[in-house]
Amino acid sequence: MKKFLQIIFLIIIAVSTSLFLFNDKIAYVSSEDTINTAANKYTDQSENSFAVTEKFIDVPVICQYPRLPTGCEATAAAMVLQYYGINITAEDFASNWLACDANFYSTDGLQYGPDPNEVFAGNPFSEYSYGCYADPIVSAINENSTKCEAWKITDKSLETLCTEYIDQDKPLLIWATMNMSQSRKGNTWYLQDGTEFTWISEEHCLVLVGYDKDHYFLNDPQSGSTVAYEKELVELRFKELGSQAVYISE
């Protein structure tokens, strides 16, 4: 019995040590934008059980600055591709893989421009650009990669996505907002087919890499670091951007 208890104790110490090291990689950001570095957010321990309630996928972290001030989508895609062993930089993805269109023009007093559901609207190397949603990232990968494939996912909660993908060591690109701030109605223009389109201001693409009981862990191209936001806040911003995610697989 004593030997059994010693084994259990050693397992607990090993798990606790790994979780402490893991915590060093993450900046905790609350809805009030304060940093919380508490180390004991991962376990649910009772008298008769020891359950780990966190998941973390070690995905390369890349900062979009200074080269790609509006290229969060290309940067997020490069992170996941590198996770699968693809030798590609964010700049390569933006310049060689991603379809971009900066053709904004006026006709008869109306402003026309590209569809962010089809291409990157603007130039990701310019700070005076918009961005793109999930489909152009999927197309860029499927048309250029010889090793990976990509799929768009919609209308699923982050909790469901964590169960179906994150728990299986499959990181996801998700669309939310910069710093999880409130999304706003952005500029409006007309598409080639005459449809009126309104950009969602504060749009941002990140990589979902894990979670614990209270937070989602995200590789943020804006900061070039892994950050943790409260689950309820991330779910809200994710829904504001249409609950869009991209799954990349080998």
CSV table of N, CA and C in Angstrom, one decimal, residues 21-152:
chain,number,residue,atom,x,y,z
A,21,LEU,N,5.4,24.5,-15.6
A,21,LEU,CA,6.2,24.9,-16.8
A,21,LEU,C,5.3,25.4,-17.9
A,22,PHE,N,4.2,24.7,-18.1
A,22,PHE,CA,3.3,25.1,-19.1
A,22,PHE,C,2.7,26.5,-18.9
A,23,ASN,N,2.4,26.8,-17.6
A,23,ASN,CA,1.9,28.1,-17.3
A,23,ASN,C,2.8,29.2,-17.6
A,24,ASP,N,4.1,29.0,-17.6
A,24,ASP,CA,5.0,30.1,-17.9
A,24,ASP,C,4.9,30.6,-19.4
A,25,LYS,N,4.2,29.8,-20.2
A,25,LYS,CA,4.1,30.2,-21.6
A,25,LYS,C,2.9,31.2,-21.9
A,26,ILE,N,2.1,31.3,-20.9
A,26,ILE,CA,0.8,31.9,-21.2
A,26,ILE,C,0.6,33.2,-20.4
A,27,ALA,N,0.1,34.2,-21.1
A,27,ALA,CA,-0.3,35.5,-20.4
A,27,ALA,C,-1.8,35.4,-20.2
A,28,TYR,N,-2.3,35.5,-19.0
A,28,TYR,CA,-3.7,35.5,-18.7
A,28,TYR,C,-4.3,36.9,-18.8
A,29,VAL,N,-5.3,37.1,-19.6
A,29,VAL,CA,-5.9,38.4,-19.8
A,29,VAL,C,-7.4,38.3,-19.5
A,30,SER,N,-7.8,39.1,-18.5
A,30,SER,CA,-9.2,39.0,-18.1
A,30,SER,C,-10.0,40.0,-19.0
A,31,SER,N,-11.3,40.1,-18.8
A,31,SER,CA,-12.1,41.0,-19.6
A,31,SER,C,-11.7,42.5,-19.2
A,32,GLU,N,-11.1,42.7,-18.1
A,32,GLU,CA,-10.6,44.0,-17.7
A,32,GLU,C,-9.2,44.3,-18.2
A,33,ASP,N,-8.7,43.3,-19.0
A,33,ASP,CA,-7.3,43.4,-19.5
A,33,ASP,C,-6.2,43.5,-18.4
A,34,THR,N,-6.4,42.7,-17.4
A,34,THR,CA,-5.4,42.6,-16.4
A,34,THR,C,-4.7,41.2,-16.5
A,35,ILE,N,-3.5,41.2,-16.1
A,35,ILE,CA,-2.7,40.0,-16.3
A,35,ILE,C,-2.8,39.2,-15.0
A,36,ASN,N,-3.1,37.9,-15.1
A,36,ASN,CA,-3.2,37.0,-13.9
A,36,ASN,C,-2.2,35.8,-14.1
A,37,THR,N,-1.2,35.7,-13.3
A,37,THR,CA,-0.2,34.7,-13.4
A,37,THR,C,-0.4,33.6,-12.4
A,38,ALA,N,-1.6,33.4,-11.9
A,38,ALA,CA,-1.8,32.3,-10.9
A,38,ALA,C,-1.4,31.0,-11.5
A,39,ALA,N,-0.8,30.1,-10.7
A,39,ALA,CA,-0.3,28.8,-11.3
A,39,ALA,C,-1.2,27.6,-11.1
A,40,ASN,N,-2.3,27.8,-10.3
A,40,ASN,CA,-3.0,26.6,-10.0
A,40,ASN,C,-4.4,26.6,-10.6
A,41,LYS,N,-4.5,26.7,-11.9
A,41,LYS,CA,-5.8,26.8,-12.6
A,41,LYS,C,-6.1,25.6,-13.4
A,42,TYR,N,-5.3,24.5,-13.2
A,42,TYR,CA,-5.4,23.4,-14.1
A,42,TYR,C,-6.1,22.1,-13.6
A,43,THR,N,-6.2,22.0,-12.2
A,43,THR,CA,-6.5,20.7,-11.7
A,43,THR,C,-7.8,20.8,-10.8
A,44,ASP,N,-8.5,19.7,-10.8
A,44,ASP,CA,-9.7,19.6,-10.0
A,44,ASP,C,-9.4,18.4,-9.1
A,45,GLN,N,-9.1,18.6,-7.8
A,45,GLN,CA,-8.6,17.6,-7.0
A,45,GLN,C,-9.6,17.3,-5.9
A,46,SER,N,-10.0,16.1,-5.7
A,46,SER,CA,-10.9,15.8,-4.6
A,46,SER,C,-10.2,14.7,-3.8
A,47,GLU,N,-10.9,14.2,-2.7
A,47,GLU,CA,-10.3,13.3,-1.8
A,47,GLU,C,-9.9,12.0,-2.5
A,48,ASN,N,-10.7,11.6,-3.5
A,48,ASN,CA,-10.5,10.3,-4.1
A,48,ASN,C,-10.1,10.4,-5.6
A,49,SER,N,-9.8,11.6,-6.1
A,49,SER,CA,-9.5,11.7,-7.6
A,49,SER,C,-8.6,12.8,-7.8
A,50,PHE,N,-7.9,12.7,-9.0
A,50,PHE,CA,-7.0,13.8,-9.4
A,50,PHE,C,-7.2,13.9,-10.9
A,51,ALA,N,-7.9,14.9,-11.3
A,51,ALA,CA,-8.3,15.0,-12.7
A,51,ALA,C,-7.6,16.3,-13.3
A,52,VAL,N,-6.9,16.1,-14.4
A,52,VAL,CA,-6.4,17.3,-15.2
A,52,VAL,C,-7.5,17.9,-16.0
A,53,THR,N,-7.7,19.2,-15.9
A,53,THR,CA,-8.8,19.8,-16.7
A,53,THR,C,-8.3,20.8,-17.7
A,54,GLU,N,-7.1,20.6,-18.2
A,54,GLU,CA,-6.6,21.6,-19.2
A,54,GLU,C,-6.0,20.8,-20.4
A,55,LYS,N,-5.9,21.5,-21.5
A,55,LYS,CA,-5.3,21.0,-22.7
A,55,LYS,C,-4.5,22.1,-23.3
A,56,PHE,N,-3.3,21.7,-23.8
A,56,PHE,CA,-2.4,22.7,-24.5
A,56,PHE,C,-1.7,22.1,-25.6
A,57,ILE,N,-1.7,22.6,-26.8
A,57,ILE,CA,-1.0,22.1,-28.0
A,57,ILE,C,0.1,23.1,-28.2
A,58,ASP,N,1.3,22.6,-28.3
A,58,ASP,CA,2.5,23.5,-28.4
A,58,ASP,C,2.7,23.8,-29.9
A,59,VAL,N,2.0,24.9,-30.3
A,59,VAL,CA,2.1,25.4,-31.7
A,59,VAL,C,3.1,26.5,-31.8
A,60,PRO,N,3.9,26.6,-32.8
A,60,PRO,CA,4.8,27.8,-33.0
A,60,PRO,C,4.1,29.1,-32.9
A,61,VAL,N,4.7,30.1,-32.2
A,61,VAL,CA,4.0,31.4,-32.1
A,61,VAL,C,4.8,32.4,-33.0
A,62,ILE,N,4.1,33.1,-33.8
A,62,ILE,CA,4.7,34.1,-34.7
A,62,ILE,C,4.0,35.4,-34.6
A,63,CYS,N,4.8,36.5,-34.6
A,63,CYS,CA,4.2,37.8,-34.5
A,63,CYS,C,4.1,38.4,-35.9
A,64,GLN,N,3.0,39.0,-36.2
A,64,GLN,CA,2.7,39.5,-37.6
A,64,GLN,C,3.5,40.8,-37.8
A,65,TYR,N,4.0,41.5,-36.8
A,65,TYR,CA,4.7,42.8,-37.0
A,65,TYR,C,6.2,42.5,-37.1
A,66,PRO,N,6.9,43.4,-37.8
A,66,PRO,CA,6.4,44.6,-38.4
A,66,PRO,C,6.0,44.4,-39.9
A,67,ARG,N,6.2,43.2,-40.5
A,67,ARG,CA,6.0,43.0,-41.9
A,67,ARG,C,4.6,42.9,-42.3
A,68,LEU,N,3.7,42.4,-41.5
A,68,LEU,CA,2.3,42.1,-41.9
A,68,LEU,C,1.4,42.8,-40.9
A,69,PRO,N,1.3,44.1,-40.9
A,69,PRO,CA,0.4,44.8,-40.0
A,69,PRO,C,-1.1,44.5,-40.0
A,70,THR,N,-1.5,44.0,-41.2
A,70,THR,CA,-2.9,43.6,-41.3
A,70,THR,C,-3.0,42.1,-41.7
A,71,GLY,N,-1.9,41.4,-41.5
A,71,GLY,CA,-1.8,40.0,-42.0
A,71,GLY,C,-2.0,39.0,-40.9
A,72,CYS,N,-2.9,39.2,-39.9
A,72,CYS,CA,-3.1,38.2,-38.9
A,72,CYS,C,-3.5,36.8,-39.4
A,73,GLU,N,-4.3,36.8,-40.5
A,73,GLU,CA,-4.8,35.5,-41.0
A,73,GLU,C,-3.7,34.7,-41.6
A,74,ALA,N,-2.8,35.4,-42.4
A,74,ALA,CA,-1.6,34.7,-42.9
A,74,ALA,C,-0.7,34.2,-41.8
A,75,THR,N,-0.5,35.0,-40.8
A,75,THR,CA,0.3,34.6,-39.7
A,75,THR,C,-0.2,33.4,-38.9
A,76,ALA,N,-1.5,33.5,-38.7
A,76,ALA,CA,-2.1,32.3,-38.0
A,76,ALA,C,-2.0,31.1,-38.8
A,77,ALA,N,-2.2,31.2,-40.1
A,77,ALA,CA,-2.1,30.0,-40.9
A,77,ALA,C,-0.7,29.4,-40.9
A,78,ALA,N,0.3,30.3,-41.0
A,78,ALA,CA,1.7,29.9,-41.0
A,78,ALA,C,2.0,29.1,-39.7
A,79,MET,N,1.5,29.6,-38.6
A,79,MET,CA,1.7,28.9,-37.3
A,79,MET,C,1.3,27.4,-37.4
A,80,VAL,N,0.1,27.2,-37.9
A,80,VAL,CA,-0.4,25.8,-37.9
A,80,VAL,C,0.3,25.0,-38.9
A,81,LEU,N,0.6,25.6,-40.1
A,81,LEU,CA,1.4,24.9,-41.1
A,81,LEU,C,2.7,24.5,-40.5
A,82,GLN,N,3.4,25.4,-39.8
A,82,GLN,CA,4.7,25.0,-39.2
A,82,GLN,C,4.5,23.9,-38.2
A,83,TYR,N,3.4,23.9,-37.5
A,83,TYR,CA,3.1,22.8,-36.5
A,83,TYR,C,3.1,21.5,-37.2
A,84,TYR,N,2.6,21.4,-38.4
A,84,TYR,CA,2.6,20.2,-39.2
A,84,TYR,C,3.9,20.0,-40.0
A,85,GLY,N,4.9,20.8,-39.8
A,85,GLY,CA,6.2,20.6,-40.4
A,85,GLY,C,6.4,21.2,-41.7
A,86,ILE,N,5.5,22.1,-42.1
A,86,ILE,CA,5.6,22.8,-43.4
A,86,ILE,C,6.6,24.0,-43.2
A,87,ASN,N,7.6,24.1,-44.1
A,87,ASN,CA,8.6,25.2,-44.0
A,87,ASN,C,8.0,26.4,-44.7
A,88,ILE,N,7.3,27.2,-44.0
A,88,ILE,CA,6.7,28.4,-44.6
A,88,ILE,C,6.6,29.5,-43.6
A,89,THR,N,6.9,30.7,-44.0
A,89,THR,CA,6.8,31.9,-43.1
A,89,THR,C,5.5,32.6,-43.4
A,90,ALA,N,5.1,33.4,-42.5
A,90,ALA,CA,3.9,34.2,-42.6
A,90,ALA,C,4.0,35.1,-43.9
A,91,GLU,N,5.2,35.6,-44.1
A,91,GLU,CA,5.4,36.5,-45.3
A,91,GLU,C,5.2,35.7,-46.6
A,92,ASP,N,5.7,34.5,-46.6
A,92,ASP,CA,5.6,33.6,-47.8
A,92,ASP,C,4.1,33.3,-48.0
A,93,PHE,N,3.4,33.0,-47.0
A,93,PHE,CA,2.0,32.7,-47.1
A,93,PHE,C,1.2,33.9,-47.7
A,94,ALA,N,1.5,35.1,-47.1
A,94,ALA,CA,0.8,36.3,-47.6
A,94,ALA,C,1.1,36.7,-49.0
A,95,SER,N,2.4,36.5,-49.4
A,95,SER,CA,2.8,37.0,-50.7
A,95,SER,C,2.6,35.9,-51.8
A,96,ASN,N,2.7,34.7,-51.5
A,96,ASN,CA,2.7,33.6,-52.5
A,96,ASN,C,1.5,32.7,-52.5
A,97,TRP,N,0.8,32.6,-51.4
A,97,TRP,CA,-0.3,31.6,-51.3
A,97,TRP,C,-1.7,32.4,-51.2
A,98,LEU,N,-1.7,33.5,-50.5
A,98,LEU,CA,-3.0,34.1,-50.3
A,98,LEU,C,-3.4,35.0,-51.4
A,99,ALA,N,-4.6,34.8,-51.9
A,99,ALA,CA,-5.2,35.7,-52.9
A,99,ALA,C,-5.6,37.0,-52.3
A,100,CYS,N,-5.1,38.1,-52.9
A,100,CYS,CA,-5.3,39.4,-52.3
A,100,CYS,C,-5.9,40.3,-53.4
A,101,ASP,N,-6.7,41.3,-53.0
A,101,ASP,CA,-7.3,42.2,-54.0
A,101,ASP,C,-7.4,43.6,-53.3
A,102,ALA,N,-6.7,44.6,-53.8
A,102,ALA,CA,-6.8,45.9,-53.2
A,102,ALA,C,-7.5,46.9,-54.1
A,103,ASN,N,-8.3,46.3,-55.0
A,103,ASN,CA,-9.0,47.2,-56.0
A,103,ASN,C,-10.3,47.8,-55.4
A,104,PHE,N,-10.2,48.9,-54.8
A,104,PHE,CA,-11.3,49.7,-54.3
A,104,PHE,C,-11.5,50.9,-55.3
A,105,TYR,N,-12.7,51.1,-55.7
A,105,TYR,CA,-13.0,52.2,-56.6
A,105,TYR,C,-14.4,52.7,-56.5
A,106,SER,N,-14.7,53.9,-57.0
A,106,SER,CA,-16.0,54.5,-57.0
A,106,SER,C,-16.6,54.6,-58.3
A,107,THR,N,-17.9,54.3,-58.5
A,107,THR,CA,-18.6,54.4,-59.7
A,107,THR,C,-20.0,54.9,-59.4
A,108,ASP,N,-20.4,56.0,-60.0
A,108,ASP,CA,-21.7,56.6,-59.8
A,108,ASP,C,-21.9,56.9,-58.4
A,109,GLY,N,-20.9,57.4,-57.7
A,109,GLY,CA,-21.0,57.7,-56.3
A,109,GLY,C,-21.0,56.6,-55.3
A,110,LEU,N,-20.9,55.4,-55.8
A,110,LEU,CA,-20.9,54.2,-54.9
A,110,LEU,C,-19.5,53.6,-54.8
A,111,GLN,N,-19.1,53.2,-53.6
A,111,GLN,CA,-17.8,52.6,-53.4
A,111,GLN,C,-17.9,51.1,-53.6
A,112,TYR,N,-17.0,50.6,-54.4
A,112,TYR,CA,-16.9,49.1,-54.7
A,112,TYR,C,-15.6,48.6,-54.2
A,113,GLY,N,-15.6,47.3,-53.9
A,113,GLY,CA,-14.4,46.6,-53.4
A,113,GLY,C,-14.5,45.1,-53.4
A,114,PRO,N,-13.4,44.4,-53.1
A,114,PRO,CA,-13.4,42.9,-53.1
A,114,PRO,C,-14.2,42.3,-52.0
A,115,ASP,N,-14.5,41.0,-52.1
A,115,ASP,CA,-15.3,40.3,-51.1
A,115,ASP,C,-14.3,39.5,-50.2
A,116,PRO,N,-14.2,39.9,-48.9
A,116,PRO,CA,-13.3,39.2,-48.0
A,116,PRO,C,-13.6,37.7,-47.8
A,117,ASN,N,-14.8,37.3,-48.3
A,117,ASN,CA,-15.1,35.9,-48.2
A,117,ASN,C,-14.5,35.1,-49.4
A,118,GLU,N,-13.9,35.9,-50.3
A,118,GLU,CA,-13.2,35.3,-51.5
A,118,GLU,C,-11.7,35.6,-51.6
A,119,VAL,N,-11.3,36.8,-51.1
A,119,VAL,CA,-9.9,37.2,-51.2
A,119,VAL,C,-9.6,38.0,-49.9
A,120,PHE,N,-8.3,38.3,-49.7
A,120,PHE,CA,-7.9,39.2,-48.7
A,120,PHE,C,-8.2,40.6,-49.3
A,121,ALA,N,-9.0,41.4,-48.6
A,121,ALA,CA,-9.3,42.7,-49.0
A,121,ALA,C,-8.2,43.7,-48.7
A,122,GLY,N,-7.4,44.1,-49.6
A,122,GLY,CA,-6.3,44.9,-49.4
A,122,GLY,C,-5.0,44.2,-49.6
A,123,ASN,N,-3.9,44.7,-48.9
A,123,ASN,CA,-2.6,44.1,-48.9
A,123,ASN,C,-2.1,43.9,-47.5
A,124,PRO,N,-1.9,42.6,-47.1
A,124,PRO,CA,-1.5,42.4,-45.7
A,124,PRO,C,-0.2,43.0,-45.3
A,125,PHE,N,0.6,43.4,-46.3
A,125,PHE,CA,1.8,44.1,-45.9
A,125,PHE,C,1.6,45.6,-45.7
A,126,SER,N,0.4,46.1,-45.8
A,126,SER,CA,0.0,47.5,-45.6
A,126,SER,C,-0.9,47.6,-44.4
A,127,GLU,N,-0.7,48.7,-43.6
A,127,GLU,CA,-1.5,48.9,-42.4
A,127,GLU,C,-2.9,49.5,-42.9
A,128,TYR,N,-3.0,49.9,-44.1
A,128,TYR,CA,-4.3,50.5,-44.6
A,128,TYR,C,-5.0,49.4,-45.4
A,129,SER,N,-5.3,48.3,-44.7
A,129,SER,CA,-6.1,47.2,-45.4
A,129,SER,C,-7.1,46.6,-44.4
A,130,TYR,N,-7.9,45.7,-44.9
A,130,TYR,CA,-8.9,45.1,-44.1
A,130,TYR,C,-8.5,43.7,-43.7
A,131,GLY,N,-8.7,42.7,-44.5
A,131,GLY,CA,-8.4,41.3,-44.1
A,131,GLY,C,-9.2,40.3,-44.8
A,132,CYS,N,-9.4,39.1,-44.3
A,132,CYS,CA,-10.2,38.1,-45.0
A,132,CYS,C,-10.9,37.2,-43.9
A,133,TYR,N,-11.9,36.5,-44.4
A,133,TYR,CA,-12.5,35.5,-43.5
A,133,TYR,C,-12.0,34.1,-43.8
A,134,ALA,N,-12.7,33.1,-43.5
A,134,ALA,CA,-12.2,31.8,-43.5
A,134,ALA,C,-11.9,31.2,-44.9
A,135,ASP,N,-12.8,31.4,-45.8
A,135,ASP,CA,-12.7,30.8,-47.1
A,135,ASP,C,-11.4,31.1,-47.9
A,136,PRO,N,-10.9,32.3,-47.9
A,136,PRO,CA,-9.6,32.5,-48.7
A,136,PRO,C,-8.4,31.8,-48.0
A,137,ILE,N,-8.5,31.6,-46.7
A,137,ILE,CA,-7.4,30.8,-46.1
A,137,ILE,C,-7.5,29.3,-46.5
A,138,VAL,N,-8.7,28.8,-46.5
A,138,VAL,CA,-8.9,27.4,-47.0
A,138,VAL,C,-8.4,27.2,-48.4
A,139,SER,N,-8.8,28.2,-49.3
A,139,SER,CA,-8.4,28.1,-50.7
A,139,SER,C,-6.9,28.2,-50.8
A,140,ALA,N,-6.3,29.1,-50.1
A,140,ALA,CA,-4.8,29.3,-50.2
A,140,ALA,C,-4.1,28.0,-49.9
A,141,ILE,N,-4.5,27.3,-48.8
A,141,ILE,CA,-3.9,26.1,-48.4
A,141,ILE,C,-4.1,24.9,-49.4
A,142,ASN,N,-5.4,24.8,-49.8
A,142,ASN,CA,-5.8,23.6,-50.7
A,142,ASN,C,-5.2,23.8,-52.1
A,143,GLU,N,-4.9,25.0,-52.5
A,143,GLU,CA,-4.4,25.3,-53.8
A,143,GLU,C,-2.9,25.3,-53.9
A,144,ASN,N,-2.2,25.4,-52.7
A,144,ASN,CA,-0.8,25.5,-52.7
A,144,ASN,C,0.0,24.5,-51.9
A,145,SER,N,-0.6,23.8,-50.9
A,145,SER,CA,0.1,22.9,-50.1
A,145,SER,C,0.1,21.5,-50.7
A,146,THR,N,1.2,20.8,-50.7
A,146,THR,CA,1.2,19.4,-51.2
A,146,THR,C,1.1,18.4,-50.0
A,147,LYS,N,1.1,19.0,-48.8
A,147,LYS,CA,1.1,18.1,-47.6
A,147,LYS,C,-0.2,18.2,-46.8
A,148,CYS,N,-0.8,19.4,-46.8
A,148,CYS,CA,-1.9,19.7,-45.9
A,148,CYS,C,-3.2,20.0,-46.7
A,149,GLU,N,-4.3,19.8,-46.0
A,149,GLU,CA,-5.6,20.2,-46.5
A,149,GLU,C,-6.3,21.1,-45.4
A,150,ALA,N,-7.3,21.9,-45.9
A,150,ALA,CA,-8.0,22.8,-44.9
A,150,ALA,C,-9.5,22.7,-45.2
A,151,TRP,N,-10.2,22.9,-44.1
A,151,TRP,CA,-11.7,22.9,-44.1
A,151,TRP,C,-12.2,24.1,-43.3
A,152,LYS,N,-13.2,24.7,-43.8
A,152,LYS,CA,-13.9,25.7,-43.0
A,152,LYS,C,-14.9,25.1,-42.1
